[in-house]
XYZ file of C-alpha atoms in Angstrom:
659
model
C 53.218 80.688 139.095
C 54.393 77.354 137.742
C 50.964 76.690 136.190
C 51.031 80.149 134.569
C 54.468 79.471 133.066
C 53.297 76.140 131.693
C 50.269 77.811 130.098
C 52.478 80.457 128.505
C 54.830 77.810 127.123
C 51.854 75.866 125.740
C 50.448 78.978 124.070
C 53.862 79.800 122.578
C 54.270 76.283 121.171
C 50.776 76.448 119.674
C 51.598 79.763 118.004
C 54.806 78.305 116.524
C 52.960 75.241 115.266
C 50.184 77.396 113.858
C 52.584 79.616 111.946
C 54.218 76.511 110.443
C 50.879 74.905 109.647
C 49.553 77.968 107.816
C 52.712 78.408 105.699
C 51.812 77.414 102.137
C 53.663 75.873 99.219
C 52.523 77.330 95.889
C 53.710 76.878 92.312
C 53.242 78.597 88.964
C 53.986 76.293 86.024
C 54.234 77.865 82.554
C 54.730 75.844 79.373
C 54.757 77.427 75.898
C 54.696 74.928 73.034
C 53.009 77.039 70.332
C 54.159 80.475 69.197
C 50.900 81.350 67.446
C 52.290 84.384 65.596
C 55.317 82.445 64.326
C 55.913 79.651 61.776
C 54.996 76.202 63.071
C 58.556 75.089 62.337
C 59.532 77.049 65.463
C 56.942 75.395 67.723
C 57.876 72.874 70.413
C 56.231 69.647 71.534
C 57.412 69.097 75.088
C 56.422 72.130 77.242
C 52.807 70.935 77.579
C 54.170 67.583 78.779
C 56.744 69.271 81.015
C 54.220 71.199 83.088
C 52.131 68.104 83.724
C 55.186 66.031 84.642
C 56.273 68.766 87.053
C 52.742 69.079 88.463
C 52.610 65.345 89.223
C 56.042 65.537 90.888
C 54.957 68.469 93.091
C 51.792 66.639 94.174
C 54.015 63.771 95.349
C 56.057 66.349 97.298
C 52.956 67.454 99.231
C 51.751 70.456 97.219
C 47.973 70.872 97.274
C 46.291 70.684 93.828
C 44.628 74.066 94.359
C 47.995 75.715 95.034
C 49.471 74.734 91.654
C 48.616 77.100 88.788
C 49.247 75.873 85.232
C 49.492 78.120 82.159
C 50.041 76.003 79.043
C 48.725 75.414 75.562
C 47.416 71.941 74.814
C 46.544 71.243 78.468
C 42.844 70.838 79.204
C 41.454 73.505 81.531
C 44.631 75.575 81.533
C 44.907 79.291 80.782
C 46.877 80.041 77.601
C 50.465 81.171 78.388
C 50.333 84.635 76.804
C 52.476 87.431 78.193
C 49.662 89.359 79.879
C 48.256 86.181 81.433
C 51.681 85.234 82.818
C 52.131 88.650 84.454
C 48.605 88.488 85.886
C 49.267 84.999 87.306
C 52.471 86.260 88.917
C 50.533 89.173 90.405
C 47.888 86.883 91.908
C 50.574 84.607 93.299
C 52.336 87.556 94.919
C 49.072 88.822 96.419
C 48.386 85.380 97.936
C 51.881 84.969 99.383
C 52.758 85.885 102.951
C 55.790 85.662 105.176
C 56.926 82.072 105.608
C 55.454 80.752 102.352
C 57.294 78.908 99.586
C 56.864 79.633 95.862
C 58.132 77.677 92.847
C 58.268 79.502 89.497
C 58.673 77.104 86.573
C 59.046 77.999 82.876
C 59.399 75.679 79.884
C 59.736 76.902 76.297
C 61.853 78.982 73.940
C 64.379 81.584 74.999
C 66.316 84.221 73.117
C 68.804 87.024 73.721
C 68.870 90.599 72.483
C 70.588 93.858 73.248
C 68.663 95.923 75.819
C 70.181 99.322 76.546
C 67.449 100.134 79.088
C 68.535 97.504 81.650
C 69.626 98.817 85.039
C 72.280 96.107 85.264
C 74.240 95.452 82.070
C 75.512 91.941 81.386
C 79.186 91.495 80.458
C 78.114 90.573 76.901
C 75.566 93.412 76.721
C 72.648 91.050 76.052
C 69.324 90.419 77.782
C 67.824 86.948 78.228
C 64.148 86.538 77.372
C 61.402 83.921 77.719
C 59.017 83.824 74.763
C 55.313 83.766 75.614
C 52.714 82.254 73.272
C 51.903 85.614 71.645
C 55.489 86.761 70.963
C 55.994 88.984 67.921
C 59.268 90.111 66.437
C 59.482 93.824 65.674
C 62.785 93.795 63.865
C 64.944 96.882 63.665
C 67.988 98.512 65.171
C 67.083 97.387 68.697
C 65.598 93.974 67.809
C 62.534 94.806 69.917
C 60.039 92.118 70.873
C 56.488 92.053 72.149
C 55.101 89.115 74.089
C 58.350 88.262 75.876
C 59.364 88.251 79.536
C 62.865 89.592 80.096
C 65.373 88.771 82.781
C 64.673 92.184 84.339
C 60.978 91.213 84.626
C 61.820 87.971 86.425
C 64.230 89.792 88.731
C 61.520 92.302 89.705
C 59.047 89.552 90.573
C 61.618 87.549 92.540
C 62.618 90.654 94.507
C 58.951 91.298 95.322
C 58.510 87.765 96.720
C 61.731 88.038 98.730
C 60.566 91.360 100.185
C 57.615 89.451 101.671
C 59.935 86.866 103.255
C 58.830 84.217 100.750
C 61.330 81.561 99.674
C 61.481 81.586 95.848
C 62.744 78.662 93.775
C 62.867 79.028 89.989
C 63.370 76.410 87.285
C 63.992 77.567 83.708
C 63.884 74.766 81.129
C 64.626 77.250 78.401
C 67.692 78.712 76.844
C 69.246 81.175 74.433
C 70.912 80.490 71.072
C 74.514 81.549 70.544
C 75.070 85.284 69.877
C 71.447 86.173 69.183
C 72.132 89.663 67.868
C 75.339 88.902 66.025
C 76.144 87.288 62.728
C 77.552 83.895 63.641
C 77.337 80.268 62.640
C 78.435 78.892 65.988
C 75.196 77.016 66.546
C 72.403 76.051 64.137
C 69.099 77.780 64.833
C 67.054 74.570 64.855
C 67.766 70.856 65.023
C 69.872 69.285 62.307
C 68.388 66.247 60.669
C 65.273 65.380 58.696
C 61.877 67.035 59.296
C 60.048 65.512 62.240
C 63.271 64.714 64.086
C 62.401 63.890 67.704
C 65.210 66.135 68.984
C 64.278 69.810 68.950
C 66.331 72.685 70.359
C 64.938 75.436 72.537
C 66.315 78.856 71.703
C 65.785 81.219 68.777
C 67.553 84.154 67.218
C 65.458 87.296 67.046
C 65.942 87.303 63.269
C 63.879 84.094 63.091
C 60.832 85.797 64.592
C 58.358 87.625 62.413
C 56.063 90.537 63.138
C 52.293 90.250 63.118
C 49.311 92.593 63.369
C 49.525 94.176 66.774
C 51.518 96.766 68.680
C 54.693 97.906 66.909
C 56.557 98.522 70.143
C 56.975 96.502 73.317
C 54.135 97.147 75.742
C 55.430 97.498 79.294
C 53.766 94.920 81.514
C 52.898 95.771 85.082
C 55.555 94.466 87.428
C 56.294 95.171 91.088
C 58.865 97.671 92.257
C 61.117 97.070 95.258
C 62.996 100.195 96.354
C 65.933 98.452 98.021
C 67.340 95.147 96.695
C 66.615 92.230 99.026
C 69.461 89.782 99.861
C 68.786 86.432 98.233
C 69.073 84.222 101.284
C 65.680 82.663 100.411
C 66.320 82.063 96.736
C 67.372 79.201 94.459
C 67.339 78.890 90.672
C 68.077 76.021 88.288
C 68.806 76.755 84.637
C 68.858 74.299 81.742
C 71.957 75.866 80.192
C 74.402 78.711 80.237
C 73.224 81.922 78.573
C 74.972 81.226 75.253
C 73.784 77.598 74.994
C 70.564 75.964 73.847
C 68.918 72.923 75.385
C 66.999 70.036 73.791
C 63.664 68.358 74.110
C 63.442 64.681 73.153
C 61.624 61.488 74.087
C 62.448 60.572 77.682
C 63.311 58.289 79.305
C 65.390 56.879 76.469
C 64.536 53.435 75.072
C 61.222 53.430 76.918
C 58.071 52.480 75.012
C 56.016 55.034 76.958
C 58.484 57.900 76.534
C 57.102 61.313 75.579
C 58.798 64.505 74.389
C 60.207 66.220 77.489
C 62.609 69.018 78.239
C 65.902 67.496 79.399
C 66.156 69.625 82.557
C 62.519 68.985 83.551
C 62.900 65.239 83.202
C 66.181 65.309 85.133
C 64.644 67.356 87.986
C 61.738 64.923 88.329
C 64.126 61.956 88.272
C 66.254 63.605 90.973
C 63.175 64.322 93.122
C 62.389 60.602 93.151
C 65.644 60.083 95.111
C 64.267 62.166 98.008
C 66.874 64.965 98.131
C 67.119 66.857 101.422
C 68.555 70.090 99.992
C 68.642 71.972 96.695
C 72.270 70.941 96.327
C 71.224 67.287 96.616
C 68.609 67.921 93.937
C 71.118 69.590 91.613
C 73.628 66.779 92.129
C 70.857 64.341 91.200
C 70.156 66.338 88.025
C 73.831 66.221 87.057
C 73.934 62.459 87.666
C 71.271 61.653 85.035
C 72.561 64.003 82.315
C 75.658 62.093 81.019
C 73.951 59.193 79.149
C 71.629 61.575 77.299
C 74.409 64.073 76.574
C 76.669 61.287 75.280
C 73.952 60.201 72.845
C 73.379 63.779 71.669
C 77.126 64.329 71.242
C 77.249 61.459 68.751
C 74.348 62.877 66.742
C 75.389 66.542 66.922
C 79.202 66.542 67.136
C 79.598 70.250 66.245
C 77.105 71.631 68.744
C 78.041 72.860 72.230
C 75.688 70.833 74.387
C 73.933 72.397 77.384
C 75.306 72.333 80.887
C 72.807 73.038 83.702
C 73.590 75.816 86.174
C 72.398 76.483 89.727
C 72.577 79.529 91.968
C 71.360 80.697 95.345
C 71.145 79.079 98.772
C 71.639 75.514 97.575
C 72.209 74.171 101.096
C 68.728 75.201 102.254
C 66.139 72.427 102.770
C 64.090 71.674 99.681
C 60.552 73.121 99.308
C 60.771 74.927 102.664
C 61.098 78.543 103.759
C 64.301 78.400 105.735
C 67.439 80.363 104.936
C 69.624 78.471 107.401
C 71.728 75.847 105.642
C 71.188 72.198 106.487
C 74.986 71.968 106.619
C 77.729 74.592 106.334
C 80.306 72.041 105.219
C 81.039 71.961 101.482
C 79.967 68.854 99.578
C 81.886 67.831 96.462
C 80.857 65.358 93.798
C 83.182 62.477 93.064
C 83.488 59.913 90.296
C 84.305 56.291 91.005
C 86.710 54.263 88.915
C 87.418 50.873 90.450
C 88.470 51.478 94.038
C 89.405 55.145 93.463
C 87.297 58.280 93.868
C 88.229 61.442 91.934
C 86.921 64.612 93.578
C 85.785 67.712 91.726
C 87.777 69.866 94.169
C 91.423 70.376 95.047
C 93.865 72.744 96.701
C 91.919 75.750 95.377
C 88.970 74.546 97.474
C 90.991 73.978 100.670
C 91.848 70.304 100.330
C 95.206 68.899 101.472
C 96.698 65.418 101.301
C 95.982 63.107 104.253
C 92.908 65.130 105.213
C 90.081 63.093 106.828
C 86.861 63.100 104.798
C 83.396 61.568 104.917
C 82.218 59.703 101.813
C 78.485 59.594 101.055
C 77.041 57.087 98.568
C 73.426 57.644 97.490
C 71.730 54.659 95.851
C 69.157 54.729 93.061
C 66.304 54.308 95.548
C 67.460 57.278 97.652
C 69.032 55.295 100.489
C 72.414 56.558 101.676
C 75.527 54.899 103.078
C 78.535 56.720 104.502
C 82.044 56.000 105.751
C 85.189 57.921 106.636
C 88.360 57.956 104.555
C 91.595 59.853 103.978
C 92.528 61.986 100.991
C 95.487 60.446 99.153
C 96.413 63.202 96.674
C 95.440 66.871 96.309
C 96.178 68.742 93.075
C 95.308 72.317 92.148
C 91.724 71.594 91.127
C 91.159 67.886 91.723
C 91.954 65.224 94.308
C 91.890 61.456 94.707
C 91.200 59.004 97.492
C 90.469 55.327 97.919
C 86.896 54.133 98.276
C 86.469 53.306 101.999
C 86.429 49.526 102.555
C 82.897 49.659 103.987
C 81.573 51.037 100.656
C 83.610 49.059 98.117
C 80.996 46.352 97.627
C 78.097 48.733 96.983
C 76.388 47.854 93.692
C 75.348 50.664 91.361
C 75.634 53.691 93.647
C 74.075 56.566 91.724
C 75.893 59.430 93.421
C 79.200 59.797 95.263
C 79.709 62.885 97.412
C 82.484 63.855 99.800
C 82.542 66.345 102.659
C 85.407 67.338 104.996
C 85.351 66.338 108.647
C 87.178 69.521 109.649
C 89.161 72.474 108.396
C 92.764 71.883 107.238
C 95.295 72.922 109.871
C 97.705 74.295 107.254
C 95.479 77.315 106.473
C 94.157 77.937 110.002
C 94.903 81.286 111.647
C 97.157 80.472 114.605
C 96.389 82.638 117.661
C 98.265 82.918 120.943
C 95.383 83.840 123.243
C 96.061 83.964 126.998
C 92.374 84.136 127.867
C 91.240 81.680 125.156
C 89.631 82.446 121.799
C 86.638 84.824 121.754
C 83.260 83.068 121.511
C 81.066 83.082 118.399
C 83.724 82.694 115.677
C 81.990 81.966 112.336
C 83.875 81.258 109.121
C 83.333 79.648 105.726
C 85.371 76.531 104.972
C 88.378 76.255 104.768
C 89.228 79.343 106.863
C 89.459 78.676 110.603
C 91.027 79.944 113.832
C 92.998 77.746 116.243
C 94.676 78.500 119.571
C 98.389 77.782 120.033
C 100.336 77.618 123.292
C 103.265 79.927 122.516
C 104.095 82.819 120.220
C 106.453 80.737 118.072
C 104.591 80.097 114.839
C 101.589 82.207 115.871
C 100.050 84.575 113.304
C 98.353 86.755 115.944
C 98.656 87.441 119.675
C 95.590 88.458 121.718
C 96.564 89.416 125.251
C 95.386 91.863 127.915
C 92.682 93.281 125.665
C 95.077 94.029 122.796
C 95.427 92.252 119.465
C 98.796 92.172 117.691
C 99.426 90.805 114.180
C 102.711 88.860 114.048
C 102.705 87.476 110.487
C 104.125 89.788 107.755
C 101.671 88.326 105.221
C 98.796 89.567 107.409
C 100.120 93.101 107.844
C 102.798 92.894 110.528
C 105.714 95.248 110.049
C 107.698 98.143 111.419
C 104.660 100.412 111.445
C 102.243 97.890 112.908
C 101.248 98.117 116.549
C 98.826 96.238 118.829
C 95.223 97.470 118.750
C 92.724 97.545 121.621
C 90.243 94.695 121.223
C 87.512 93.439 123.512
C 86.032 89.993 122.833
C 83.585 91.210 120.156
C 86.191 93.311 118.335
C 88.745 90.513 118.559
C 86.254 88.032 117.091
C 85.541 90.268 114.078
C 89.226 90.993 113.497
C 90.274 87.340 113.799
C 87.582 86.315 111.295
C 88.906 88.823 108.755
C 92.518 87.762 109.341
C 91.580 84.093 108.923
C 89.946 84.884 105.559
C 92.968 86.961 104.572
C 95.304 84.060 105.344
C 93.223 81.807 103.085
C 93.233 84.449 100.312
C 97.033 84.575 100.514
C 97.141 80.782 100.305
C 94.803 80.808 97.289
C 97.060 83.268 95.518
C 100.160 81.230 96.368
C 98.554 78.110 94.858
C 97.408 79.783 91.636
C 99.838 82.652 91.038
C 102.023 80.930 88.419
C 99.139 79.490 86.384
C 98.084 80.846 82.988
C 94.614 81.407 81.562
C 94.622 82.216 77.861
C 91.954 84.729 76.898
C 91.206 86.086 80.377
C 92.638 89.271 81.841
C 92.002 91.757 84.632
C 93.328 95.311 84.291
C 93.765 97.598 87.305
C 92.966 101.220 86.391
C 93.476 104.511 88.200
C 90.991 107.292 87.364
C 90.758 110.961 88.259
C 87.230 112.095 87.547
C 86.431 110.974 83.997
C 90.094 110.720 82.999
C 92.070 107.466 82.943
C 95.396 108.322 84.592
C 97.258 104.996 84.388
C 96.578 101.269 84.127
C 98.279 97.871 84.132
C 97.683 94.156 84.525
C 96.281 93.268 87.951
C 98.894 90.508 88.062
C 101.736 93.045 87.999
C 100.551 96.097 89.926
C 103.623 97.937 91.212
C 104.749 101.350 92.454
C 104.061 102.871 89.027
C 100.341 102.383 89.659
C 99.945 102.537 93.425
C 99.373 103.986 95.922
C 96.579 106.294 94.792
C 97.056 110.033 94.973
C 94.601 112.737 95.994
C 91.440 112.709 93.857
C 92.148 109.301 92.307
C 90.035 106.166 92.499
C 90.573 102.476 91.673
C 88.712 100.514 88.994
C 89.066 96.878 87.898
C 88.265 95.903 84.304
C 87.713 92.196 83.617
C 87.813 90.895 80.034
C 87.007 87.372 78.821
C 87.890 86.388 75.242
C 88.580 82.702 75.971
C 85.477 81.422 74.103
C 84.428 79.794 77.395
C 82.399 80.817 80.402
C 84.436 81.509 83.527
C 84.066 80.740 87.231
C 85.136 84.101 88.684
C 85.548 85.388 92.217
C 86.713 88.901 93.146
C 87.063 89.628 96.864
C 88.915 92.187 98.927
C 89.891 93.431 102.352
C 89.249 97.135 102.950
C 91.637 99.355 105.000
C 89.476 98.819 108.101
C 89.835 95.045 107.801
C 86.335 94.384 106.475
C 85.650 91.733 103.823
C 84.424 93.060 100.457
C 82.556 90.801 98.025
C 83.080 92.409 94.599
C 81.929 89.612 92.275
C 79.369 88.305 92.692
C 78.133 91.366 94.569
C 74.941 89.732 95.828
C 75.625 86.380 97.542
C 72.444 85.046 95.897
C 73.711 85.539 92.353
C 75.860 83.383 90.122
C 79.627 83.798 89.937
C 79.544 82.556 86.353
C 81.149 85.207 84.130
C 79.787 85.044 80.629
C 81.444 83.564 77.568
C 83.322 85.964 75.300
C 85.462 85.780 72.170
C 88.075 88.022 70.578
C 85.438 89.336 68.199
C 82.793 89.763 70.904
C 84.462 89.991 74.345
C 82.588 89.805 77.636
C 83.687 92.833 79.676
C 82.708 94.165 83.094
C 83.946 97.179 85.049
C 84.091 97.227 88.856
C 84.415 100.445 90.858
C 86.474 99.947 94.045
C 85.676 102.974 96.261
C 86.794 101.102 99.407
C 90.307 100.531 97.994
C 91.498 103.929 99.221
C 94.129 103.545 101.961
C 96.914 101.391 103.341
C 95.754 97.872 104.185
C 93.499 97.431 101.151
C 93.877 94.173 99.237
C 92.155 92.676 96.213
C 92.137 89.066 94.982
C 90.995 88.026 91.499
C 90.654 84.287 90.855
C 89.231 82.729 87.686
C 89.147 79.312 86.021
C 87.370 78.110 82.858
C 83.934 76.739 83.669
C 83.549 73.000 83.210
C 80.244 71.351 82.264
C 78.003 69.031 84.316
C 79.407 69.931 87.682
C 78.390 71.161 91.124
C 78.866 74.693 92.520
C 82.228 76.192 93.482
C 83.394 79.455 95.102
C 86.982 78.570 96.135
C 86.106 79.057 99.817
C 85.964 82.859 99.487
C 82.471 83.468 100.888
C 82.128 86.773 102.717
C 80.738 85.024 105.790
C 77.708 87.288 106.247
C 74.148 86.306 107.093
C 72.949 85.660 103.543
C 73.388 82.562 101.463
C 76.688 81.561 99.960
C 76.538 81.607 96.171
C 78.380 79.056 94.152
C 78.046 78.043 90.566
C 79.664 74.874 89.413
C 82.969 73.257 90.003
C 83.973 70.320 87.851
C 84.805 66.660 87.549
C 88.193 67.430 86.096
C 89.934 65.994 83.057
C 93.364 64.525 83.614
C 95.129 67.809 82.825
C 94.994 70.744 85.223
C 92.622 73.553 84.297
C 94.070 76.946 83.518
C 93.810 79.532 86.290
C 94.130 83.307 86.554
C 95.166 84.795 89.900
C 96.046 88.344 90.920
C 96.612 89.890 94.350
C 96.712 93.707 94.503
C 98.132 95.511 97.559
C 97.593 99.194 98.351
C 101.285 100.038 97.968
C 101.699 98.035 94.777
C 103.809 95.364 96.489
C 102.406 92.540 94.392
C 105.361 90.249 95.147
C 104.690 90.250 98.891
C 101.784 87.826 98.637
C 103.959 85.229 96.966
């Protein structure tokens, strides 16, 4: 019997090893330098160099040469990057891919934006992002139609198809979109300022710059896969060269190097970051952000009126790089820091769950990829930044390229305090900074769990004259305690941010009956005139951004049954970056709230202006489900506090209770 068991274990281990061994890393690299139906003044120089630089970097990462497909003009032996060829290459890649594989989709070239009324999901600014293939033609008219472009809806369909096959998809877009493509504006020049032949060229065109050419007068629908049900993006990461309203440069890189060639800034930064041997996508993105400042500073001197690009990341950034594994390498948040003398300034603060005197671990990554670490204590915590001393063991480090900081534990001040006679239920799982701790007596406890019944004691968590203990076995108690712990953190978030102001951003709470707007008011001042809802009514939230800046936005709620509701972003694999809007062209989005329909419902809206060249941030409001946490950029803060918008809506309109 023992021999049989050993044989079975050996066979099982061989099967596991075999499945790992046969998993494949593949890449599709697309670079479009020449737009053959457009004036040469619109052509680029770097994409053909970008794809080869990326190919060399992937070979060093262990990709097999035969598993890297290159579509580029000006590259010997490569297929030309025309729209049909790109779709066909994506189709072949999908057909080759199987469960457990990894796929990198890389695109370098021009981007543009136009209004697309046929999209299933409408952007807050009403515009669609597009990548321009080599054969793009402009068919100008009321709808600014294009042929030879790949739209964001096309990319989404392909990514969903890969995810449906359990393939991890990473995307890199070294492309961009010019400001307000379909609107009359002079916010950003269409091409580089300066004399002809300037080495700095800008990726991103307005549709009015494109001309038609002999060929189809209307956009020909390319074949793309269809996935009936959206797939959670736990196995997904994307890096973007800029926000949707920005454009990004190509220039000779590295700077002041005799062998420098024209390269896209994001591509060069990604390859530089890969040389530091990052373990996760977050490490890679932090490495990208670390090499941007010198180049951006130089560009700012040459182009003082232009909004320079800020890279963006989304998806499961804590997953291991170039692998098919959704499980995070670490569930602890990691924040970038900037060193000045013996002081470190963190890109996070009270809004991220930091408190003064909290123990932290400091990580210093050197230029060669080696890492040193030491523990320290947080000295000061402000709303959106914090400071601490460099640990003595790290003060003598010369030229550390990256400083990162991670907490050693959750702050006790926001922990849910539980009086549990039989101990806490097993399996508690929460996103930082929410946590659950056991206390010895009911004094100061938020919740009591005793004799199979769970009783809420804190008024901020729903205790009151009408509240009564509920039956709860271990599994039910675990789920309820997790929700209450998140709710306590949401209340703390609102308390921190409630008095702040954010000029140009607003959220309006609306009550509808059928197609008729019954009443509405600011989400910051919802009272008995608006709530509770009456028979036949439903709740809607309207968010409006006219601040002339992009916004880091989170909207979360607790439904009447105590379940967590992630309103924005809806999919944990998508960005929580709300698009830039102005008074003349606001960015607006409407959210239906069908779950906000009974006593116990709560809604939190939290927004801050996005800051450039920074790592992801979600204010610790992750829903805590099985898919990846999405975060898009926090910030190395200026000396002044950033503006903040906060609103907490209660079912009965008692907005003051959360204060």
